[in-house]
Short mmCIF file of C-alpha atoms in Angstrom, two decimals:
data_model
loop_
_atom_site.label_atom_id
_atom_site.label_comp_id
_atom_site.label_asym_id
_atom_site.label_seq_id
_atom_site.Cartn_x
_atom_site.Cartn_y
_atom_site.Cartn_z
CA UNK I 1 -72.63 1.95 23.40
CA UNK I 2 -71.87 -0.05 20.24
CA UNK I 3 -71.86 3.10 18.06
CA UNK I 4 -69.57 4.86 20.56
CA UNK I 5 -67.10 1.96 20.47
CA UNK I 6 -67.33 1.86 16.61
CA UNK I 7 -66.59 5.58 16.36
CA UNK I 8 -63.55 5.22 18.65
CA UNK I 9 -62.06 2.03 17.16
CA UNK I 10 -63.41 1.51 13.60
CA UNK I 11 -64.61 -1.92 14.68
CA UNK I 12 -68.31 -2.77 14.28
CA UNK I 13 -69.46 -5.75 16.31
CA UNK I 14 -73.19 -6.37 16.42
CA UNK I 15 -74.20 -6.99 20.10
CA UNK I 16 -76.03 -10.20 18.98
CA UNK I 17 -72.83 -11.89 17.79
CA UNK I 18 -71.62 -14.84 19.83
CA UNK I 19 -67.94 -14.59 20.62
CA UNK I 20 -65.86 -17.13 22.56
CA UNK I 21 -63.02 -16.53 24.92
CA UNK I 22 -59.53 -15.35 23.87
CA UNK I 23 -60.81 -13.44 20.87
CA UNK I 24 -58.18 -11.17 19.35
CA UNK I 25 -58.51 -8.34 16.85
CA UNK I 26 -55.29 -6.79 15.53
CA UNK I 27 -55.51 -3.29 13.94
CA UNK I 28 -59.32 -3.55 13.86
CA UNK I 29 -60.19 -0.61 11.66
CA UNK I 30 -62.84 -1.68 9.16
CA UNK I 31 -63.73 -4.90 10.95
CA UNK I 32 -67.42 -5.83 10.75
CA UNK I 33 -69.00 -8.73 12.72
CA UNK I 34 -72.68 -9.32 11.92
CA UNK I 35 -75.49 -10.12 14.29
CA UNK I 36 -75.68 -13.92 13.90
CA UNK I 37 -71.95 -14.49 13.62
CA UNK I 38 -70.53 -17.20 15.83
CA UNK I 39 -66.90 -16.98 16.77
CA UNK I 40 -65.15 -19.81 18.70
CA UNK I 41 -62.33 -19.73 21.22
CA UNK I 42 -58.81 -18.53 20.44
CA UNK I 43 -59.80 -16.80 17.17
CA UNK I 44 -57.62 -14.05 15.70
CA UNK I 45 -58.74 -11.56 13.04
CA UNK I 46 -56.92 -8.63 11.41
CA UNK I 47 -58.07 -5.29 9.97
CA UNK I 48 -60.87 -4.92 7.57
CA UNK I 49 -62.25 -8.43 8.06
CA UNK I 50 -66.04 -8.73 7.36
CA UNK I 51 -68.26 -11.48 8.71
CA UNK I 52 -71.29 -10.52 6.67
CA UNK I 53 -74.72 -11.72 5.61
CA UNK I 54 -75.62 -12.77 2.13
CA UNK I 55 -77.94 -10.09 0.85
CA UNK I 56 -81.27 -11.44 -0.26
CA UNK I 57 -84.35 -9.64 -1.46
CA UNK I 58 -86.44 -11.00 1.45
CA UNK I 59 -83.97 -9.82 4.07
CA UNK I 60 -86.59 -8.91 6.64
CA UNK I 61 -87.98 -12.38 6.53
CA UNK I 62 -84.60 -13.72 7.69
CA UNK I 63 -84.77 -11.90 11.02
CA UNK I 64 -83.91 -14.34 13.77
CA UNK I 65 -82.29 -16.86 11.42
CA UNK I 66 -78.61 -17.45 10.91
CA UNK I 67 -77.33 -15.07 8.25
CA UNK I 68 -73.67 -14.65 9.20
CA UNK I 69 -70.78 -17.13 9.20
CA UNK I 70 -69.31 -19.30 11.93
CA UNK I 71 -65.63 -19.36 12.79
CA UNK I 72 -64.81 -22.45 14.89
CA UNK I 73 -61.96 -22.61 17.50
CA UNK I 74 -58.36 -21.64 16.68
CA UNK I 75 -59.16 -19.82 13.41
CA UNK I 76 -57.02 -16.99 11.99
CA UNK I 77 -58.44 -14.54 9.40
CA UNK I 78 -55.95 -12.13 7.80
CA UNK I 79 -56.52 -8.53 6.61
CA UNK I 80 -59.20 -7.69 4.15
CA UNK I 81 -60.86 -11.12 4.03
CA UNK I 82 -64.66 -11.28 3.73
CA UNK I 83 -66.58 -14.35 4.90
CA UNK I 84 -70.23 -14.38 3.88
CA UNK I 85 -73.43 -16.33 4.68
CA UNK I 86 -75.10 -18.09 7.54
CA UNK I 87 -74.34 -21.54 6.20
CA UNK I 88 -70.64 -20.82 5.89
CA UNK I 89 -68.51 -22.51 8.58
CA UNK I 90 -64.75 -22.07 8.79
CA UNK I 91 -63.45 -25.35 10.42
CA UNK I 92 -61.37 -25.34 13.57
CA UNK I 93 -57.67 -24.66 13.11
CA UNK I 94 -58.11 -23.07 9.68
CA UNK I 95 -56.34 -19.97 8.31
CA UNK I 96 -58.04 -17.60 5.85
CA UNK I 97 -55.51 -15.54 3.92
CA UNK I 98 -55.52 -11.81 3.26
CA UNK I 99 -58.16 -10.52 0.77
CA UNK I 100 -59.94 -13.82 0.44
CA UNK I 101 -63.67 -13.67 -0.42
CA UNK I 102 -65.22 -16.85 1.02
CA UNK I 103 -68.89 -17.83 0.61
CA UNK I 104 -68.74 -21.58 1.34
CA UNK I 105 -67.62 -23.77 4.19
CA UNK I 106 -64.11 -25.10 4.59
CA UNK I 107 -63.08 -28.19 6.68
CA UNK I 108 -61.00 -28.02 9.81
CA UNK I 109 -57.24 -27.35 9.39
CA UNK I 110 -57.69 -25.68 5.95
CA UNK I 111 -55.60 -22.89 4.44
CA UNK I 112 -57.57 -20.68 2.10
CA UNK I 113 -55.54 -18.26 -0.02
CA UNK I 114 -55.88 -16.26 -3.28
CA UNK I 115 -54.08 -17.57 -6.25
CA UNK I 116 -51.27 -15.18 -7.05
CA UNK I 117 -52.50 -12.41 -9.33
CA UNK I 118 -50.59 -11.17 -12.36
CA UNK I 119 -49.10 -7.78 -11.52
CA UNK I 120 -48.33 -5.37 -14.35
CA UNK I 121 -46.12 -2.27 -13.77
CA UNK I 122 -46.42 0.48 -16.35
CA UNK I 123 -43.65 3.05 -16.61
CA UNK I 124 -44.33 6.36 -18.31
CA UNK I 125 -41.68 7.35 -20.79
CA UNK I 126 -40.65 10.92 -20.26
CA UNK I 127 -40.52 11.77 -23.97
CA UNK I 128 -43.97 10.25 -24.84
CA UNK I 129 -47.45 10.25 -23.45
CA UNK I 130 -47.56 6.47 -23.82
CA UNK I 131 -46.81 3.83 -21.23
CA UNK I 132 -44.52 0.89 -21.84
CA UNK I 133 -44.54 -2.44 -20.21
#
């Protein structure tokens, strides 16, 4: 059943994940929620969010142990964010911005964002093969 739902929606939720009430996924394509994830009440996530396990060489020995993150109540996670690891807890009321890679816990009512990146636009000059900034 999970594979059928995944093929129809692009959302991959392991049946072992614990999910609270009022869970909302907006534009879910690419969303992955791992087996030992814990998701609280009133949590919203957007497309391409990953709640994933930290990859270790002894992965099989971790079976049955917490490998995926916890999102407490009233958390919002924006598009493209990845939250990794069984010891990672996103505190209640927190917001995780788009494209954030998070592998450590954050306290309640936190805002986690990427620092603005430097954007460079190159324009090709029609008379030369070179680009100019």
